[in-house]
Structure formats: C-alpha cells, structure tokens
C-alpha cells in the first residue's frame, strides 16, 4: 500500500536537526496537555461538539492523542505512515457520520488539532533564530500529515454516506413493493420506515406516478437525473407536515402521500401539480398521474393502477391528470379512442374545430348553457354577453349541426363531442 508523508530531514544541517529533535521531544513530553488544549478549543469552536457529553470528549481526546503521537513520530523521521495506520481515524469518522455530525465539523476538528500542535511546536522552539528555523522546517511535513489523515477521514465519511443512501433507497423500494402488494408492514425495519412516512395499515393514502417526457430508459443518464430531481422535489414537505414516501422505480417515480388530518385529495393534487409546474420551469417535464384515495394499504394496488391509467390521459408535452379532479363524464371522454372520435357527427367535428380557431365562443356557450341548467339568461350573464347574443349562438349551433342545445339528448351529444375534441388536443396541464 502507498505510504504517507515523511519528514524529509536529509536536507537539514546537523544543528537544525538537533533543534528539530529537541522541539519534537519537548512537545512529546507534554503531548497529553497539548491534546487536552485541542479538545477544549474544539468544544469552544465547533457548535455540534459543544453539545456533547464527557464520554464523547474522552473519545475525542484519545483520538487526538493518537494522531499527535503519530505526527511526532513522522516528524522525527522515526517512521512512515500507511493507510492501515489510520484505521482508528477512519473508524472514528464513521462513528461521527453515523451520529449525524457534518463532514465540515470533522474537518474543523482536524484544523483545530493542526493549529494547536503548531502553537505547541512554536512555544517549545523558543525565540532563537536557529530554533525558529527548525520549527519552520516542520511546517511542510505537518501539513502533509494533516492533509493525508483528513483525506482518509473524508473518504470514510463519503463511504458511510453512500452506504446510508443506498441502504435507505433499498429500504424505500422494499417498503413500496410491500405496499403495492396490498400489505402494510407491522414489524421490523420496514414497519418503522412506514411509520416515519405516516403510513399505517388503514391510513388513507394516494398513489402518484410520474415519468419524464421523452426517453425514460434507465440507462439514459439524463432521465435518471431527472428522476432523482423529481424524487427530491416531491419529498420536500408540501402544505402539510410529514414526509412522503418517494421511490425512483424503473422508468417512473412513485409517491405515496398520506391524506393526513385536515387535508383532502384536492390538497394533494394541487401540491403535485405545483411540483410538476415548478420542475417544468426548471427543465424537467413530467407526465404525472394521481389516483383517488385508497382507504388503507389493501387498496393501494388499485390506487397505483389508477395512477398508471391516469398517465394515459396526459398530453405528450407533459402535465397532470388527477382523477379526483375528473368527473366520470370527463374520464370517459378523455379515454375516448379513435373509434369514438369517428362516431362524432362530421358536422359537429367541423364546427368545433372551426370554433377553436376562432376563440371557442360557441364551445364556451355550450358549456355555460349546460352549467346554467339550460337557463339561457343565466348563461349569458356568466358569459358577460347580451341575452340575444347567446340566443343567436345557440341558433347557429343548431343550424350548423342539426342539434338543438335545448334538447337534453342533443346537448349531451354536443358536450361529448366537445370533450372528445378537447381530450384529443394539446391541453395546457392535462387536467
């Protein structure tokens, strides 16, 4: 294995070597005092350390002492250093990472340790020019040791964090797989994970499935990055407290939001629509399907199937299809196939396409007339047009299509034709 920094004393003259040895010997004699000083400075300067108990600081003191003794041996030229010599430091780094300490706090501890031992070296050197020169000759090997040791510690942090991320991702996947089988875990790590997301056997929850617009194959790096960006955005708390289970799964991102107290399905739909629009502005375009509410884990497989089916209602440019926002009529119209479109009277198709190009005034009149329960005066008020104008539009529709909007059967046919037209068009948000 590659060795670490060495002291490099061969270029020094004999008097400087003697001074250097004297300084190092003096620091070695008081190394426990120097380590105690370092621990006190860490306690004062690193906020996360200041909150710890004496047991923690006893371990830190032990670590500092071992580093100082190794540094002094390296600086004296008594030994080289290899990665295996720093096993104790890597183990401590992983303990800090497991306890939730930030990497910058661990690196700050190295900085404090370096500064304190350097102050001790200067103090033991004394004021003579020869002693000061000998002390300065220790700067480079001291920095090399600290860089070498802190790099190994940082690697340990990264390795642990990668392990934690992979382990957490695997746990989320296992939890989702069990929920999609219709069973909520009741014991073990998965049960604890489910509770962290607010998921219980009878919790009301929904399923959300999102896919990136375009090629979403797993080997497509861009799609993978978009998937994790989506996962991170969805995981951020919405207008409610609590975390949301989100898993990047094959070509899709699956979320299982819980309908918590004081919330309803509309709140969840609005939150995910806001996420979809924000990601679209940032360059990640999604098609997103949202299910109705599942009353417990046993109904979640059905909710997942609903969310997957809702994806088929989203236009190719991306958007959201939220089933709680759709009536059965809307859903059936949006699911219309080519045969259903062919069954629409050509005169209706021609009129509605022409009307779309002219601003949809006739389509708006049909909708307003239906929503006003065939009360033309009320429909005109809502359209903010004169009663005669609304009357003229209905007469024109009848003349062009042969359908009288005042007859229920004809009005239903007009609404169906309009819904099929809109479902086949490029909607703005897929709602």
Short mmCIF file of C-alpha atoms in Angstrom, two decimals, residues 1-347:
data_model
loop_
_atom_site.label_atom_id
_atom_site.label_comp_id
_atom_site.label_asym_id
_atom_site.label_seq_id
_atom_site.Cartn_x
_atom_site.Cartn_y
_atom_site.Cartn_z
CA UNK A 1 0.00 0.00 0.00
CA UNK A 2 1.25 3.56 -0.63
CA UNK A 3 2.89 5.22 2.29
CA UNK A 4 2.03 8.62 3.58
CA UNK A 5 4.11 11.72 4.26
CA UNK A 6 7.65 11.53 5.60
CA UNK A 7 9.57 14.16 7.49
CA UNK A 8 12.24 14.96 4.93
CA UNK A 9 15.16 15.77 7.31
CA UNK A 10 18.01 14.82 4.98
CA UNK A 11 18.42 18.36 3.64
CA UNK A 12 18.88 19.87 7.13
CA UNK A 13 22.26 20.66 8.62
CA UNK A 14 23.20 18.97 11.86
CA UNK A 15 22.42 21.95 14.18
CA UNK A 16 18.93 22.29 12.70
CA UNK A 17 18.34 18.56 13.02
CA UNK A 18 19.33 18.75 16.69
CA UNK A 19 16.99 21.72 17.28
CA UNK A 20 14.19 19.97 15.46
CA UNK A 21 14.63 16.85 17.56
CA UNK A 22 14.67 18.97 20.76
CA UNK A 23 11.41 20.69 19.81
CA UNK A 24 9.68 17.45 18.97
CA UNK A 25 10.93 15.79 22.16
CA UNK A 26 9.63 18.73 24.23
CA UNK A 27 6.18 18.55 22.62
CA UNK A 28 6.15 14.78 23.13
CA UNK A 29 6.78 15.27 26.85
CA UNK A 30 3.68 17.45 27.14
CA UNK A 31 1.58 15.79 24.45
CA UNK A 32 -1.29 14.96 26.82
CA UNK A 33 -1.52 18.61 27.84
CA UNK A 34 -1.49 19.66 24.18
CA UNK A 35 -4.25 17.16 23.38
CA UNK A 36 -6.34 18.50 26.26
CA UNK A 37 -5.95 22.03 24.89
CA UNK A 38 -7.06 20.85 21.44
CA UNK A 39 -10.17 19.22 22.90
CA UNK A 40 -11.11 22.40 24.76
CA UNK A 41 -10.70 24.51 21.62
CA UNK A 42 -12.88 22.04 19.66
CA UNK A 43 -15.52 22.27 22.37
CA UNK A 44 -15.46 26.09 22.13
CA UNK A 45 -15.26 26.49 18.33
CA UNK A 46 -17.36 23.64 16.89
CA UNK A 47 -21.04 24.10 17.84
CA UNK A 48 -22.01 20.45 17.36
CA UNK A 49 -19.14 19.36 19.63
CA UNK A 50 -20.16 21.82 22.35
CA UNK A 51 -23.43 19.93 22.83
CA UNK A 52 -21.76 16.59 23.59
CA UNK A 53 -21.13 14.87 26.92
CA UNK A 54 -17.88 13.91 28.66
CA UNK A 55 -17.91 10.42 27.24
CA UNK A 56 -17.76 11.90 23.77
CA UNK A 57 -14.84 14.17 24.69
CA UNK A 58 -12.96 11.28 26.29
CA UNK A 59 -13.08 9.54 22.90
CA UNK A 60 -12.04 12.73 21.09
CA UNK A 61 -9.10 13.15 23.50
CA UNK A 62 -7.99 9.60 22.76
CA UNK A 63 -8.19 10.23 19.01
CA UNK A 64 -6.24 13.49 19.25
CA UNK A 65 -3.52 11.84 21.34
CA UNK A 66 -3.10 9.02 18.84
CA UNK A 67 -2.85 11.49 15.96
CA UNK A 68 -0.34 13.67 17.82
CA UNK A 69 1.91 10.76 18.75
CA UNK A 70 1.84 9.54 15.15
CA UNK A 71 2.56 13.04 13.83
CA UNK A 72 5.52 13.47 16.19
CA UNK A 73 6.94 10.11 15.14
CA UNK A 74 6.58 11.03 11.46
CA UNK A 75 8.10 14.48 12.01
CA UNK A 76 11.02 12.96 13.89
CA UNK A 77 11.69 10.67 10.94
CA UNK A 78 11.13 7.57 13.03
CA UNK A 79 8.51 6.13 10.71
CA UNK A 80 6.50 6.49 7.54
CA UNK A 81 2.70 6.27 7.56
CA UNK A 82 0.44 3.96 5.59
CA UNK A 83 -3.37 3.84 5.24
CA UNK A 84 -3.58 0.95 7.68
CA UNK A 85 -2.09 3.22 10.36
CA UNK A 86 -5.21 5.40 10.12
CA UNK A 87 -7.80 2.67 10.68
CA UNK A 88 -8.56 4.20 14.07
CA UNK A 89 -9.27 7.57 12.42
CA UNK A 90 -11.49 6.08 9.71
CA UNK A 91 -13.47 4.21 12.35
CA UNK A 92 -13.95 7.43 14.33
CA UNK A 93 -15.03 9.26 11.17
CA UNK A 94 -17.71 6.66 10.50
CA UNK A 95 -18.92 6.92 14.09
CA UNK A 96 -19.27 10.70 13.66
CA UNK A 97 -21.10 10.25 10.36
CA UNK A 98 -23.43 7.67 11.94
CA UNK A 99 -24.12 10.08 14.82
CA UNK A 100 -25.14 12.78 12.32
CA UNK A 101 -22.12 15.10 12.53
CA UNK A 102 -21.48 17.13 9.39
CA UNK A 103 -18.29 16.44 7.46
CA UNK A 104 -17.25 20.06 7.86
CA UNK A 105 -17.30 19.63 11.65
CA UNK A 106 -14.95 16.68 11.41
CA UNK A 107 -12.62 18.63 9.12
CA UNK A 108 -12.81 21.59 11.52
CA UNK A 109 -11.59 19.28 14.28
CA UNK A 110 -8.54 18.45 12.12
CA UNK A 111 -7.96 22.16 11.59
CA UNK A 112 -8.08 22.84 15.33
CA UNK A 113 -5.76 19.92 16.05
CA UNK A 114 -3.24 21.15 13.50
CA UNK A 115 -3.29 24.71 14.87
CA UNK A 116 -2.88 23.61 18.50
CA UNK A 117 0.08 21.34 17.81
CA UNK A 118 1.68 24.03 15.67
CA UNK A 119 1.32 26.52 18.55
CA UNK A 120 2.91 23.94 20.84
CA UNK A 121 5.82 23.44 18.44
CA UNK A 122 6.45 27.20 18.31
CA UNK A 123 6.19 27.51 22.07
CA UNK A 124 8.70 24.70 22.63
CA UNK A 125 11.02 26.09 19.96
CA UNK A 126 11.78 29.29 21.84
CA UNK A 127 12.91 32.65 20.44
CA UNK A 128 16.33 31.82 18.94
CA UNK A 129 16.71 32.17 15.19
CA UNK A 130 18.02 28.63 14.84
CA UNK A 131 15.07 27.21 16.79
CA UNK A 132 12.59 29.25 14.74
CA UNK A 133 14.17 27.98 11.54
CA UNK A 134 13.96 24.41 12.81
CA UNK A 135 10.29 24.92 13.68
CA UNK A 136 9.57 26.31 10.22
CA UNK A 137 11.12 23.19 8.69
CA UNK A 138 8.27 21.26 10.32
CA UNK A 139 5.51 23.19 8.53
CA UNK A 140 5.50 21.22 5.28
CA UNK A 141 5.59 17.70 6.77
CA UNK A 142 2.98 18.73 9.36
CA UNK A 143 0.63 19.98 6.62
CA UNK A 144 1.23 16.83 4.59
CA UNK A 145 0.30 14.64 7.52
CA UNK A 146 -2.89 16.60 8.23
CA UNK A 147 -3.88 16.53 4.54
CA UNK A 148 -3.20 12.79 4.35
CA UNK A 149 -5.12 11.97 7.52
CA UNK A 150 -8.07 14.30 6.80
CA UNK A 151 -8.40 12.90 3.26
CA UNK A 152 -8.73 9.39 4.68
CA UNK A 153 -11.29 10.64 7.19
CA UNK A 154 -13.30 12.38 4.45
CA UNK A 155 -13.24 9.18 2.38
CA UNK A 156 -14.67 7.30 5.35
CA UNK A 157 -17.45 9.89 5.64
CA UNK A 158 -18.29 9.60 1.94
CA UNK A 159 -18.24 5.79 2.06
CA UNK A 160 -20.59 5.79 5.02
CA UNK A 161 -22.96 8.33 3.43
CA UNK A 162 -23.03 6.32 0.20
CA UNK A 163 -23.85 3.24 2.24
CA UNK A 164 -26.61 5.10 4.09
CA UNK A 165 -28.10 6.48 0.86
CA UNK A 166 -28.02 3.07 -0.83
CA UNK A 167 -29.46 1.40 2.26
CA UNK A 168 -32.24 4.00 2.60
CA UNK A 169 -33.06 3.71 -1.11
CA UNK A 170 -33.25 -0.08 -0.81
CA UNK A 171 -35.47 0.24 2.26
CA UNK A 172 -37.85 2.63 0.43
CA UNK A 173 -38.03 0.25 -2.53
CA UNK A 174 -38.77 -2.72 -0.27
CA UNK A 175 -41.44 -0.73 1.56
CA UNK A 176 -43.09 0.35 -1.69
CA UNK A 177 -43.02 -3.19 -3.07
CA UNK A 178 -44.79 -4.46 0.04
CA UNK A 179 -47.37 -1.68 -0.07
CA UNK A 180 -48.06 -2.33 -3.74
CA UNK A 181 -48.71 -5.94 -2.79
CA UNK A 182 -51.51 -4.60 -0.58
CA UNK A 183 -49.84 -5.19 2.78
CA UNK A 184 -48.57 -2.66 5.32
CA UNK A 185 -45.59 -3.95 7.34
CA UNK A 186 -46.37 -4.46 11.01
CA UNK A 187 -42.93 -5.30 12.42
CA UNK A 188 -39.23 -4.85 11.81
CA UNK A 189 -37.34 -2.08 9.97
CA UNK A 190 -39.98 -1.70 7.25
CA UNK A 191 -42.65 -1.06 9.86
CA UNK A 192 -40.51 1.68 11.38
CA UNK A 193 -39.93 3.14 7.91
CA UNK A 194 -43.66 3.10 7.16
CA UNK A 195 -44.39 4.90 10.42
CA UNK A 196 -41.82 7.57 9.53
CA UNK A 197 -43.92 8.33 6.42
CA UNK A 198 -47.19 8.23 8.37
CA UNK A 199 -48.25 5.00 6.67
CA UNK A 200 -50.32 2.51 8.66
CA UNK A 201 -52.49 -0.45 7.62
CA UNK A 202 -55.61 1.76 7.46
CA UNK A 203 -54.07 5.12 6.58
CA UNK A 204 -55.86 6.93 3.73
CA UNK A 205 -53.29 7.46 1.01
CA UNK A 206 -52.95 8.08 -2.69
CA UNK A 207 -50.63 6.92 -5.44
CA UNK A 208 -48.79 9.31 -7.73
CA UNK A 209 -46.82 8.10 -10.75
CA UNK A 210 -44.57 10.45 -12.71
CA UNK A 211 -42.48 9.81 -15.83
CA UNK A 212 -40.17 12.16 -17.66
CA UNK A 213 -41.32 13.31 -21.09
CA UNK A 214 -39.26 11.63 -23.78
CA UNK A 215 -36.88 8.70 -23.40
CA UNK A 216 -37.03 7.41 -19.83
CA UNK A 217 -34.92 4.28 -20.11
CA UNK A 218 -32.88 3.51 -17.01
CA UNK A 219 -29.63 3.65 -18.97
CA UNK A 220 -30.38 7.18 -20.13
CA UNK A 221 -28.36 9.26 -17.63
CA UNK A 222 -30.43 12.38 -18.22
CA UNK A 223 -33.65 10.54 -17.41
CA UNK A 224 -32.11 9.08 -14.26
CA UNK A 225 -31.01 12.54 -13.15
CA UNK A 226 -34.50 13.91 -13.86
CA UNK A 227 -35.97 11.03 -11.89
CA UNK A 228 -33.92 11.83 -8.82
CA UNK A 229 -34.61 15.56 -9.22
CA UNK A 230 -38.31 14.71 -9.28
CA UNK A 231 -37.93 12.47 -6.24
CA UNK A 232 -36.15 15.21 -4.29
CA UNK A 233 -38.76 17.82 -5.22
CA UNK A 234 -41.67 15.58 -4.26
CA UNK A 235 -40.01 14.65 -0.96
CA UNK A 236 -39.96 18.29 0.13
CA UNK A 237 -42.82 18.94 2.54
CA UNK A 238 -45.89 20.41 0.93
CA UNK A 239 -48.63 22.37 2.69
CA UNK A 240 -48.81 19.62 5.30
CA UNK A 241 -46.40 18.28 7.91
CA UNK A 242 -44.63 14.99 7.40
CA UNK A 243 -42.54 13.15 4.83
CA UNK A 244 -43.76 11.48 1.66
CA UNK A 245 -42.56 8.06 0.52
CA UNK A 246 -40.99 8.56 -2.92
CA UNK A 247 -39.16 5.89 -4.92
CA UNK A 248 -37.39 6.06 -8.30
CA UNK A 249 -38.54 2.76 -9.74
CA UNK A 250 -37.51 1.60 -13.21
CA UNK A 251 -38.69 4.31 -15.62
CA UNK A 252 -41.04 6.01 -13.16
CA UNK A 253 -41.15 7.90 -9.90
CA UNK A 254 -43.78 6.63 -7.46
CA UNK A 255 -45.01 8.65 -4.48
CA UNK A 256 -47.41 7.55 -1.75
CA UNK A 257 -48.71 10.68 0.02
CA UNK A 258 -50.81 10.11 3.12
CA UNK A 259 -54.05 12.09 3.43
CA UNK A 260 -53.43 13.50 6.89
CA UNK A 261 -55.87 15.16 9.26
CA UNK A 262 -57.14 18.48 7.94
CA UNK A 263 -56.31 17.57 4.33
CA UNK A 264 -58.26 16.21 1.39
CA UNK A 265 -57.49 14.79 -2.02
CA UNK A 266 -57.64 18.25 -3.64
CA UNK A 267 -54.79 19.48 -1.41
CA UNK A 268 -52.56 16.64 -2.54
CA UNK A 269 -53.47 17.09 -6.21
CA UNK A 270 -52.73 20.83 -6.01
CA UNK A 271 -49.36 20.18 -4.36
CA UNK A 272 -48.25 17.70 -7.01
CA UNK A 273 -49.48 19.95 -9.81
CA UNK A 274 -47.35 22.75 -8.32
CA UNK A 275 -44.34 20.39 -8.22
CA UNK A 276 -44.91 19.42 -11.86
CA UNK A 277 -45.10 23.04 -12.98
CA UNK A 278 -42.04 24.09 -10.98
CA UNK A 279 -39.97 21.25 -12.43
CA UNK A 280 -41.19 22.14 -15.94
CA UNK A 281 -39.88 25.68 -15.44
CA UNK A 282 -36.55 24.19 -14.38
CA UNK A 283 -36.33 21.99 -17.47
CA UNK A 284 -37.74 18.67 -16.19
CA UNK A 285 -41.03 17.97 -17.99
CA UNK A 286 -43.20 15.30 -16.40
CA UNK A 287 -46.34 13.38 -17.13
CA UNK A 288 -47.99 12.76 -13.76
CA UNK A 289 -50.98 10.59 -12.87
CA UNK A 290 -52.73 10.84 -9.49
CA UNK A 291 -55.14 8.23 -8.10
CA UNK A 292 -58.23 8.54 -5.97
CA UNK A 293 -57.88 7.92 -2.22
CA UNK A 294 -57.05 4.38 -1.08
CA UNK A 295 -58.52 3.53 2.32
CA UNK A 296 -55.57 1.60 3.69
CA UNK A 297 -52.72 -0.44 2.26
CA UNK A 298 -55.07 -3.14 0.98
CA UNK A 299 -56.43 -0.65 -1.60
CA UNK A 300 -53.07 0.79 -2.65
CA UNK A 301 -52.57 -1.69 -5.56
CA UNK A 302 -55.85 -0.37 -7.02
CA UNK A 303 -54.68 3.24 -6.49
CA UNK A 304 -51.38 2.50 -8.21
CA UNK A 305 -53.23 1.03 -11.21
CA UNK A 306 -55.40 4.16 -11.30
CA UNK A 307 -52.35 6.45 -11.30
CA UNK A 308 -50.79 4.44 -14.13
CA UNK A 309 -54.06 4.66 -16.09
CA UNK A 310 -54.25 8.40 -15.45
CA UNK A 311 -50.89 8.81 -17.18
CA UNK A 312 -52.59 7.86 -20.45
CA UNK A 313 -54.76 10.98 -20.12
CA UNK A 314 -51.79 13.37 -20.07
CA UNK A 315 -50.80 15.02 -23.31
CA UNK A 316 -47.38 14.32 -24.83
CA UNK A 317 -45.93 17.63 -23.69
CA UNK A 318 -46.42 16.75 -20.03
CA UNK A 319 -48.94 17.70 -17.38
CA UNK A 320 -51.05 16.29 -14.58
CA UNK A 321 -54.08 14.00 -14.75
CA UNK A 322 -55.61 13.94 -11.28
CA UNK A 323 -58.54 11.53 -11.02
CA UNK A 324 -60.09 13.35 -8.02
CA UNK A 325 -60.48 16.38 -10.29
CA UNK A 326 -62.30 14.44 -13.03
CA UNK A 327 -65.99 13.53 -13.26
CA UNK A 328 -66.92 10.14 -14.72
CA UNK A 329 -68.01 12.03 -17.84
CA UNK A 330 -64.61 13.76 -18.13
CA UNK A 331 -62.79 10.48 -17.62
CA UNK A 332 -64.78 8.61 -20.26
CA UNK A 333 -64.36 11.45 -22.76
CA UNK A 334 -60.60 11.63 -22.16
CA UNK A 335 -60.34 7.85 -22.61
CA UNK A 336 -62.14 8.01 -25.97
CA UNK A 337 -60.36 6.06 -28.71
CA UNK A 338 -60.23 6.67 -32.45
CA UNK A 339 -63.49 4.80 -32.95
CA UNK A 340 -65.32 7.11 -30.52
CA UNK A 341 -63.93 10.11 -32.41
CA UNK A 342 -65.12 8.67 -35.71
CA UNK A 343 -68.62 8.26 -34.27
CA UNK A 344 -68.89 12.02 -33.72
CA UNK A 345 -71.02 13.58 -36.49
CA UNK A 346 -68.65 15.19 -39.04
CA UNK A 347 -70.74 18.37 -38.88
#
